[in-house]
Short mmCIF file of C-alpha atoms and ligand atoms in Angstrom, two decimals:
data_model
loop_
_atom_site.label_atom_id
_atom_site.label_comp_id
_atom_site.label_asym_id
_atom_site.label_seq_id
_atom_site.Cartn_x
_atom_site.Cartn_y
_atom_site.Cartn_z
CA MET A 565 36.28 57.38 -18.20
CA GLU A 566 33.32 59.06 -16.58
CA ARG A 567 32.35 55.76 -15.10
CA GLN A 568 35.85 55.27 -13.72
CA ILE A 569 35.64 58.60 -11.92
CA LYS A 570 32.28 57.71 -10.50
CA LYS A 571 33.61 54.42 -9.26
CA THR A 572 36.46 56.03 -7.40
CA ASN A 573 34.05 58.30 -5.55
CA LEU A 574 31.71 55.62 -4.32
CA PRO A 575 30.90 55.40 -0.62
CA GLU A 576 33.12 52.70 0.85
CA LEU A 577 32.53 50.17 3.58
CA ASN A 578 34.64 47.43 5.16
CA VAL A 579 32.50 44.45 5.95
CA GLY A 580 33.41 41.38 8.01
CA VAL A 581 31.68 38.04 7.56
CA VAL A 582 31.35 36.20 10.87
CA GLY A 583 29.46 33.29 12.39
CA HIS A 584 29.72 29.69 13.54
CA ILE A 585 31.74 27.02 11.76
CA ASP A 586 30.11 25.61 8.62
CA HIS A 587 27.22 28.05 8.66
CA GLY A 588 28.24 29.16 5.17
CA LYS A 589 30.51 32.23 5.54
CA THR A 590 32.99 31.28 2.86
CA THR A 591 30.29 30.16 0.45
CA LEU A 592 28.38 33.39 0.97
CA LEU A 593 31.47 35.50 0.46
CA SER A 594 32.28 33.78 -2.81
CA LYS A 595 28.72 34.33 -4.03
CA LEU A 596 28.65 37.96 -2.94
CA SER A 597 31.91 38.68 -4.71
CA GLY A 598 30.60 36.91 -7.81
CA LYS A 599 33.18 38.34 -10.18
CA PHE A 600 35.96 36.70 -8.22
CA THR A 601 37.31 34.71 -11.17
CA ASP A 602 37.73 37.68 -13.54
CA THR A 603 39.20 39.88 -10.86
CA HIS A 604 41.50 37.11 -9.95
CA SER A 605 43.07 36.79 -13.37
CA GLU A 606 43.36 40.55 -13.73
CA GLU A 607 44.97 40.79 -10.36
CA LEU A 608 47.30 37.97 -11.07
CA LYS A 609 48.70 40.09 -13.87
CA ARG A 610 48.97 43.09 -11.65
CA GLY A 611 50.33 41.13 -8.75
CA ILE A 612 49.86 43.80 -6.20
CA THR A 613 46.22 43.51 -5.19
CA ILE A 614 46.00 39.78 -5.19
CA LYS A 615 45.59 39.43 -1.45
CA LEU A 616 43.42 42.39 -0.69
CA GLY A 617 41.52 42.74 -3.92
CA TYR A 618 40.14 39.26 -3.63
CA ALA A 619 36.94 40.25 -1.97
CA ASP A 620 36.50 43.84 -3.09
CA ILE A 621 33.27 44.45 -4.96
CA ILE A 622 31.29 47.27 -6.46
CA ILE A 623 27.55 46.96 -5.99
CA TYR A 624 25.42 48.20 -8.89
CA ASN A 625 21.77 49.05 -8.91
CA ASP A 626 20.16 47.88 -12.13
CA LYS A 627 16.65 49.32 -11.97
CA GLY A 628 16.18 48.12 -8.41
CA HIS A 629 18.05 44.86 -8.90
CA TYR A 630 21.28 44.85 -6.95
CA ASN A 631 24.23 43.01 -8.47
CA THR A 632 27.99 43.20 -8.98
CA LYS A 633 28.07 43.61 -12.75
CA LYS A 634 25.85 46.23 -14.32
CA GLY A 635 23.72 49.27 -13.63
CA THR A 636 24.54 52.39 -11.65
CA PRO A 637 27.46 51.84 -9.26
CA GLU A 638 26.37 52.55 -5.69
CA ARG A 639 28.94 51.22 -3.28
CA TYR A 640 32.45 49.92 -2.95
CA ILE A 641 32.72 47.11 -0.41
CA SER A 642 35.86 45.49 0.96
CA PHE A 643 35.07 42.21 2.60
CA ILE A 644 37.38 41.26 5.39
CA ASP A 645 37.74 37.60 4.92
CA ALA A 646 37.33 35.68 8.14
CA PRO A 647 39.94 32.97 7.81
CA GLY A 648 37.61 30.03 8.24
CA HIS A 649 36.15 28.42 11.28
CA GLU A 650 39.52 27.58 12.81
CA MET A 651 39.75 31.31 13.15
CA LEU A 652 41.22 32.16 16.45
CA MET A 653 39.27 34.58 18.48
CA ALA A 654 42.27 36.87 18.21
CA THR A 655 42.16 36.83 14.45
CA MET A 656 38.48 37.59 14.51
CA LEU A 657 39.16 40.54 16.79
CA SER A 658 41.97 41.84 14.62
CA GLY A 659 39.50 41.69 11.78
CA ALA A 660 36.85 43.41 13.86
CA ALA A 661 39.29 46.25 14.44
CA ILE A 662 39.17 47.17 10.79
CA ILE A 663 35.53 46.71 9.86
CA ASP A 664 32.68 49.19 9.69
CA ALA A 665 29.94 46.61 9.40
CA ALA A 666 29.38 42.87 9.62
CA ILE A 667 27.33 40.09 8.14
CA LEU A 668 26.47 37.55 10.82
CA VAL A 669 25.74 34.21 9.21
CA ILE A 670 23.40 31.86 11.08
CA ALA A 671 22.44 28.54 9.49
CA ALA A 672 18.68 28.03 9.78
CA ASN A 673 19.08 24.31 10.40
CA GLU A 674 21.42 24.78 13.38
CA GLY A 675 20.49 28.11 14.90
CA ILE A 676 22.53 30.05 17.45
CA LYS A 677 25.77 28.23 18.31
CA PRO A 678 28.70 29.06 20.65
CA GLN A 679 30.70 30.85 17.96
CA THR A 680 27.64 32.81 16.87
CA LYS A 681 27.47 34.18 20.41
CA GLU A 682 31.19 34.71 20.64
CA HIS A 683 31.45 36.63 17.39
CA PHE A 684 28.35 38.63 18.08
CA THR A 685 29.64 39.67 21.50
CA ALA A 686 32.93 40.69 19.92
CA LEU A 687 31.06 42.86 17.41
CA GLN A 688 29.12 44.48 20.24
CA ALA A 689 32.25 45.08 22.26
CA LYS A 690 33.94 46.63 19.23
CA LYS A 691 30.85 48.81 18.89
CA ILE A 692 30.03 47.65 15.40
CA LYS A 693 26.47 48.80 14.96
CA ASN A 694 25.94 47.97 11.32
CA ILE A 695 25.03 44.31 11.30
CA ILE A 696 23.15 42.33 8.68
CA ILE A 697 21.98 38.91 9.77
CA VAL A 698 21.85 36.24 7.11
CA GLN A 699 19.67 33.28 7.95
CA ASN A 700 21.48 30.88 5.69
CA LYS A 701 20.79 27.34 4.39
CA ILE A 702 17.12 28.13 4.10
CA ASP A 703 16.98 25.41 1.43
CA LEU A 704 17.54 22.80 4.15
CA VAL A 705 14.59 23.61 6.38
CA SER A 706 10.82 23.51 6.24
CA LYS A 707 8.80 26.69 6.42
CA GLU A 708 7.93 25.94 10.08
CA GLN A 709 11.57 25.41 10.99
CA ALA A 710 12.50 28.63 9.21
CA ILE A 711 9.95 30.59 11.21
CA LYS A 712 11.04 28.97 14.46
CA ASN A 713 14.66 29.79 13.70
CA TYR A 714 13.73 33.35 12.76
CA LYS A 715 12.07 33.78 16.16
CA GLU A 716 15.13 32.34 17.87
CA ILE A 717 17.32 34.91 16.10
CA LYS A 718 14.94 37.73 17.02
CA GLU A 719 15.12 36.65 20.65
CA PHE A 720 18.92 36.44 20.49
CA VAL A 721 19.33 40.04 19.29
CA LYS A 722 16.62 41.50 21.53
CA GLY A 723 17.94 44.46 23.48
CA THR A 724 21.25 44.54 21.57
CA ILE A 725 22.71 46.80 18.91
CA ALA A 726 21.33 44.37 16.33
CA GLU A 727 17.80 44.49 17.64
CA ASN A 728 16.57 46.15 14.46
CA SER A 729 19.04 44.53 12.07
CA GLN A 730 17.62 43.03 8.94
CA ILE A 731 17.38 39.26 9.02
CA ILE A 732 17.63 38.00 5.46
CA PRO A 733 16.63 34.40 4.75
CA ALA A 734 19.04 33.07 2.14
CA SER A 735 20.82 30.15 0.63
CA ALA A 736 24.39 30.93 -0.26
CA GLN A 737 24.75 27.61 -2.00
CA GLN A 738 21.54 27.91 -4.04
CA GLU A 739 22.11 31.63 -4.58
CA ILE A 740 18.80 32.64 -3.05
CA ASN A 741 18.51 36.27 -1.93
CA ILE A 742 22.13 37.20 -2.66
CA ASP A 743 20.71 40.32 -4.34
CA LYS A 744 18.80 41.20 -1.17
CA ILE A 745 22.01 41.04 0.83
CA LEU A 746 23.71 43.32 -1.71
CA GLU A 747 20.78 45.72 -1.46
CA GLU A 748 21.02 45.74 2.32
CA LEU A 749 24.76 46.44 2.11
CA CYS A 750 23.87 49.54 0.09
CA LYS A 751 21.57 50.75 2.86
CA LEU A 752 24.08 50.54 5.71
CA GLU A 753 25.21 53.81 7.15
CA ILE A 754 28.68 54.95 6.08
CA PRO A 755 30.67 56.04 9.12
CA LYS A 756 32.08 59.56 9.23
CA ARG A 757 35.72 59.43 8.14
CA ASP A 758 38.35 61.64 9.69
CA THR A 759 40.56 62.91 6.87
CA THR A 760 42.23 65.78 8.71
CA SER A 761 44.10 64.05 11.57
CA GLU A 762 47.58 62.60 11.09
CA PRO A 763 47.37 59.26 9.29
CA ILE A 764 46.95 56.00 11.19
CA PHE A 765 47.28 52.98 8.93
CA LEU A 766 46.64 49.58 10.52
CA ILE A 767 48.64 46.86 8.84
CA ALA A 768 46.49 43.75 8.49
CA ARG A 769 48.70 41.97 5.96
CA SER A 770 52.11 42.36 4.43
CA PHE A 771 53.64 40.59 1.50
CA ASP A 772 56.28 40.23 -1.15
CA ILE A 773 54.65 40.41 -4.60
CA ASN A 774 57.72 39.44 -6.60
CA LYS A 775 57.74 36.12 -8.34
CA PRO A 776 60.80 33.98 -7.88
CA GLY A 777 63.41 34.82 -10.49
CA THR A 778 62.36 38.45 -10.98
CA LYS A 779 65.23 40.57 -12.34
CA ILE A 780 66.76 42.77 -9.66
CA SER A 781 65.95 45.89 -11.65
CA GLU A 782 62.28 44.91 -11.72
CA ILE A 783 61.84 43.96 -8.10
CA LYS A 784 58.94 45.71 -6.40
CA GLY A 785 59.25 46.98 -2.85
CA GLY A 786 57.43 45.44 0.10
CA VAL A 787 53.64 45.74 0.10
CA LEU A 788 51.41 46.47 3.10
CA GLY A 789 47.68 45.84 3.18
CA GLY A 790 45.19 47.23 5.64
CA ILE A 791 42.99 50.11 6.61
CA LEU A 792 43.70 53.79 6.84
CA LYS A 793 41.75 54.62 9.97
CA LYS A 794 42.19 58.33 9.59
CA GLY A 795 44.13 61.01 7.75
CA LYS A 796 45.55 60.78 4.26
CA LEU A 797 48.52 59.15 2.60
CA LYS A 798 50.01 59.97 -0.77
CA ILE A 799 52.71 58.71 -3.07
CA GLY A 800 56.11 59.98 -1.97
CA ASP A 801 55.21 60.32 1.72
CA GLU A 802 58.03 59.46 4.11
CA VAL A 803 56.52 57.06 6.61
CA GLU A 804 57.35 55.21 9.80
CA ILE A 805 56.26 51.73 10.88
CA LYS A 806 56.07 50.74 14.55
CA PRO A 807 56.86 48.60 16.53
CA GLY A 808 58.77 47.52 13.42
CA ILE A 809 61.29 44.72 13.43
CA ASN A 810 62.55 42.58 16.23
CA ILE A 811 66.34 42.52 16.40
CA LYS A 812 68.95 41.34 18.84
CA LYS A 813 70.99 44.09 20.42
CA ALA A 814 73.57 43.42 23.13
CA ASN A 815 71.90 40.07 23.78
CA GLN A 816 68.45 41.59 24.10
CA GLN A 817 65.48 41.43 21.78
CA VAL A 818 64.47 44.94 20.87
CA TYR A 819 62.06 46.43 18.38
CA GLU A 820 63.23 48.98 15.92
CA LYS A 821 60.94 51.20 13.90
CA ILE A 822 61.18 51.07 10.13
CA THR A 823 61.18 54.12 7.91
CA THR A 824 60.29 54.00 4.25
CA LYS A 825 58.62 55.85 1.43
CA ILE A 826 55.30 55.27 -0.33
CA VAL A 827 55.92 54.18 -3.92
CA SER A 828 52.35 53.45 -5.03
CA LEU A 829 48.86 53.17 -3.57
CA HIS A 830 46.13 50.75 -4.58
CA LYS A 831 42.49 50.20 -3.86
CA GLY A 832 41.26 47.01 -5.45
CA VAL A 833 42.46 47.27 -9.03
CA GLN A 834 42.75 51.06 -9.01
CA SER A 835 46.03 52.87 -8.53
CA LEU A 836 45.67 56.19 -6.77
CA LYS A 837 47.95 59.12 -5.95
CA GLU A 838 46.37 59.85 -2.61
CA ILE A 839 44.17 57.81 -0.32
CA GLY A 840 41.85 58.73 2.54
CA PRO A 841 40.11 56.46 5.06
CA GLY A 842 37.69 53.91 3.64
CA ALA A 843 38.05 50.52 2.03
CA SER A 844 41.07 48.20 2.27
CA ILE A 845 44.15 49.53 0.55
CA SER A 846 47.58 48.29 -0.31
CA ILE A 847 50.71 50.36 -0.13
CA GLU A 848 53.81 49.60 -2.13
CA THR A 849 56.84 50.84 -0.19
CA SER A 850 60.51 51.14 -0.98
CA LEU A 851 61.26 48.47 1.65
CA ASP A 852 63.21 45.36 0.90
CA PRO A 853 60.38 42.84 0.31
CA ILE A 854 62.09 40.46 2.71
CA LEU A 855 60.73 42.69 5.48
CA THR A 856 57.13 42.41 4.35
CA LYS A 857 57.10 38.77 3.35
CA ALA A 858 54.54 36.38 4.81
CA ASP A 859 52.64 38.93 6.93
CA PHE A 860 55.79 39.81 8.79
CA LEU A 861 54.56 43.34 9.56
CA THR A 862 50.97 42.43 10.42
CA GLY A 863 49.89 44.23 13.56
CA CYS A 864 52.21 47.20 13.05
CA ILE A 865 51.00 50.76 12.59
CA LEU A 866 52.17 53.11 9.87
CA SER A 867 52.08 56.89 10.03
CA LYS A 868 54.08 59.86 8.82
CA LYS A 869 57.43 60.37 10.48
CA ASN A 870 57.50 61.41 14.16
CA ILE A 871 53.77 61.10 14.72
CA LEU A 872 53.37 57.81 16.56
CA PRO A 873 54.15 57.62 20.30
CA GLU A 874 57.10 55.61 21.58
CA ILE A 875 56.31 51.92 21.72
CA THR A 876 55.68 50.53 25.18
CA HIS A 877 55.97 47.26 27.08
CA LYS A 878 53.69 48.56 29.79
CA LEU A 879 50.01 49.01 29.27
CA LYS A 880 47.40 50.51 31.52
CA ILE A 881 43.77 49.82 30.75
CA LYS A 882 40.38 50.05 32.35
CA TYR A 883 38.44 46.90 31.82
CA GLU A 884 35.21 45.01 32.15
CA LEU A 885 34.69 41.25 32.22
CA PHE A 886 31.85 39.27 30.75
CA ASN A 887 29.72 37.15 33.08
CA GLU A 888 30.28 34.04 31.04
CA VAL A 889 33.23 32.67 29.09
CA LEU A 890 32.41 32.90 25.40
CA GLY A 891 32.81 30.27 22.74
CA LEU A 892 32.04 27.27 24.95
CA ALA A 893 29.34 24.72 24.25
CA GLU A 894 26.20 24.92 26.37
CA SER A 895 27.29 21.88 28.42
CA GLN A 896 30.65 23.46 29.29
CA LYS A 897 29.24 26.80 30.39
CA LYS A 898 31.60 28.60 32.71
CA LYS A 899 31.66 31.83 34.68
CA VAL A 900 34.52 34.27 34.16
CA ASP A 901 36.80 34.25 37.20
CA PRO A 902 38.24 37.60 38.27
CA ILE A 903 41.64 38.55 36.82
CA LYS A 904 44.49 37.63 39.15
CA ALA A 905 47.89 39.26 39.69
CA HIS A 906 50.67 37.65 37.59
CA GLU A 907 48.19 35.94 35.33
CA MET A 908 48.91 35.78 31.61
CA LEU A 909 46.35 37.27 29.23
CA MET A 910 46.19 37.63 25.51
CA LEU A 911 45.40 41.12 24.34
CA ASN A 912 44.17 42.34 21.04
CA ILE A 913 44.64 45.99 20.14
CA ASN A 914 43.80 47.05 16.60
CA THR A 915 45.43 44.42 14.41
CA THR A 916 48.02 43.61 17.07
CA ILE A 917 48.07 40.55 19.27
CA THR A 918 50.30 40.48 22.33
CA ILE A 919 50.61 38.64 25.62
CA GLY A 920 50.51 40.57 28.86
CA ILE A 921 51.35 39.58 32.43
CA VAL A 922 49.15 41.29 34.97
CA GLU A 923 51.34 43.49 37.13
CA GLN A 924 48.72 45.36 39.08
CA ILE A 925 44.96 45.36 39.53
CA LYS A 926 43.21 48.34 41.03
CA GLY A 927 39.45 48.39 40.83
CA ASN A 928 38.63 48.26 37.16
CA GLU A 929 42.15 49.24 36.13
CA LEU A 930 44.91 46.86 35.08
CA THR A 931 48.58 47.34 34.44
CA LEU A 932 50.20 44.73 32.23
CA LEU A 933 53.71 43.94 31.09
CA LEU A 934 53.74 42.98 27.44
CA ASN A 935 55.94 40.45 25.69
CA ILE A 936 55.57 42.29 22.38
CA PRO A 937 55.53 46.06 22.72
CA ILE A 938 52.72 48.06 21.18
CA VAL A 939 51.90 51.52 19.94
CA ALA A 940 49.47 52.49 22.70
CA LEU A 941 46.96 55.01 21.47
CA LYS A 942 44.72 56.39 24.18
CA GLY A 943 41.12 55.25 24.07
CA GLU A 944 41.80 52.25 21.84
CA ASN A 945 39.74 49.16 22.48
CA VAL A 946 41.50 46.12 23.97
CA GLY A 947 40.14 42.59 23.66
CA ILE A 948 41.08 40.41 26.65
CA ALA A 949 41.36 36.65 26.34
CA ARG A 950 42.36 33.99 28.85
CA ASN A 951 43.73 30.55 28.18
CA ILE A 952 41.09 28.05 29.27
CA SER A 953 41.79 24.36 28.59
CA ASN A 954 44.27 25.26 25.87
CA HIS A 955 42.06 27.74 24.04
CA TRP A 956 42.20 31.47 24.18
CA ARG A 957 38.70 32.52 25.16
CA LEU A 958 37.42 36.04 25.15
CA ILE A 959 36.64 37.11 28.73
CA GLY A 960 36.25 40.87 28.46
CA PHE A 961 37.21 44.19 26.99
CA GLY A 962 39.19 47.22 27.98
CA GLU A 963 40.26 50.66 26.91
CA ILE A 964 43.77 52.08 26.87
CA LEU A 965 44.36 54.71 29.56
CA GLN A 966 47.32 57.00 29.51
P1 GDP B 2332 32.01 28.41 6.87
O1 GDP B 2332 32.74 27.46 7.77
O2 GDP B 2332 31.02 29.23 7.65
O3 GDP B 2332 32.89 29.24 6.01
O4 GDP B 2332 31.07 27.52 5.91
P2 GDP B 2332 31.29 27.10 4.38
O5 GDP B 2332 30.96 28.22 3.48
O6 GDP B 2332 32.60 26.44 4.24
O7 GDP B 2332 30.09 26.07 4.23
C1 GDP B 2332 30.04 24.86 4.96
C2 GDP B 2332 29.24 23.83 4.18
O8 GDP B 2332 27.89 24.27 4.05
C3 GDP B 2332 29.73 23.65 2.76
O9 GDP B 2332 29.63 22.28 2.44
C4 GDP B 2332 28.78 24.45 1.92
O10 GDP B 2332 28.64 23.97 0.60
C5 GDP B 2332 27.49 24.32 2.69
N1 GDP B 2332 26.59 25.45 2.49
C6 GDP B 2332 26.89 26.78 2.55
N2 GDP B 2332 25.79 27.52 2.33
C7 GDP B 2332 24.78 26.66 2.13
C8 GDP B 2332 23.37 26.81 1.86
O11 GDP B 2332 22.85 27.91 1.76
N3 GDP B 2332 22.65 25.67 1.73
C9 GDP B 2332 23.20 24.43 1.83
N4 GDP B 2332 22.41 23.38 1.67
N5 GDP B 2332 24.50 24.26 2.09
C10 GDP B 2332 25.28 25.35 2.24
MG1 MG B 2333 34.95 29.31 5.99
#
């Protein structure tokens, strides 16, 4: 019991795992969350945490040896699973919106690649200062190659927020230095959490946890997964979700907010009465699960009733462009052309992705008309991507003005 209480009070951190294709992100994540199989079966029974709980771990310190099984519990970590290398830049950015820290995986045998640069720039632009660099696949290189690669990484991060980040040589596959990475995760600074403002919950996932054939009387309401950025939420709270659902009204597509009630709250395998900002959580609502099925509400924001601003199709931002288009191979290097009137851009705001047509450009300010309306919160970071040869490429960042 005492241990349980301790566990619920652990410092919490949301950590993203990023890096180039095949550099070992998924392998590393599975090794870091070593107890995956047990958690999995337990969660299968519980149903509710299956999607989010997957990569939640508690790090223990066993007389200086960091692990996920025994010793004194030190930290609760929610890994935000980067959905593989195919990962769209937009998905990466949505993920970056909800992380406090990141592990940048660089394979020692390949070094810095286009996606390494792209992801790293996105982390910088999202002002993620807590970065651990894992020099992976160390088992594949000679000592000389490892040193050369280490120097290359040092050069890459010179003058950036990651200048003094730890670079941990490791082999995810051979399980070398996994404990060192866990130890480093315990050293990262925990950001200050704002528990007094009105709640802002960013929906990163939504799902229906009922198995086919569940009796009507036993059907669970729709479940939302994501991050409480600030404030508190408790069981019984009447809440509002915006932009909500897209419906047809008088031949027009409009968005209508959804109101519901919090039925239960979960963090990993724990059920809680009240939750403050920290690790990933899941919220069971009284909504018809049809509404939350298959990530239907991903990108929406939840708060208490009458707190969120009206949704808007018009967005005004101040922006900055990168010099170079990110994510391209060295041979395809390309400068970023200025933004033009009427051009179509993809925007990422929190966990939302929308398309905007440029209506007006004035100095470093842009006004855009959005195809999907958003909840525009002043000061929020906006990722700007342009379609270049059929790929959305990150070209700059902005901030919502109002
Ligand atoms: P991701 O695309 O970054 O998620 O990379 P994966 O985790 O899918 O790994 C890509 C390939 O590299 C897989 O075949 C892994 O087994 C392999 N791999 C991952 N880590 C290591 C490592 O440390 N050493 C070696 N030799 N192979 C690794
Ligand atoms: Mg992967």
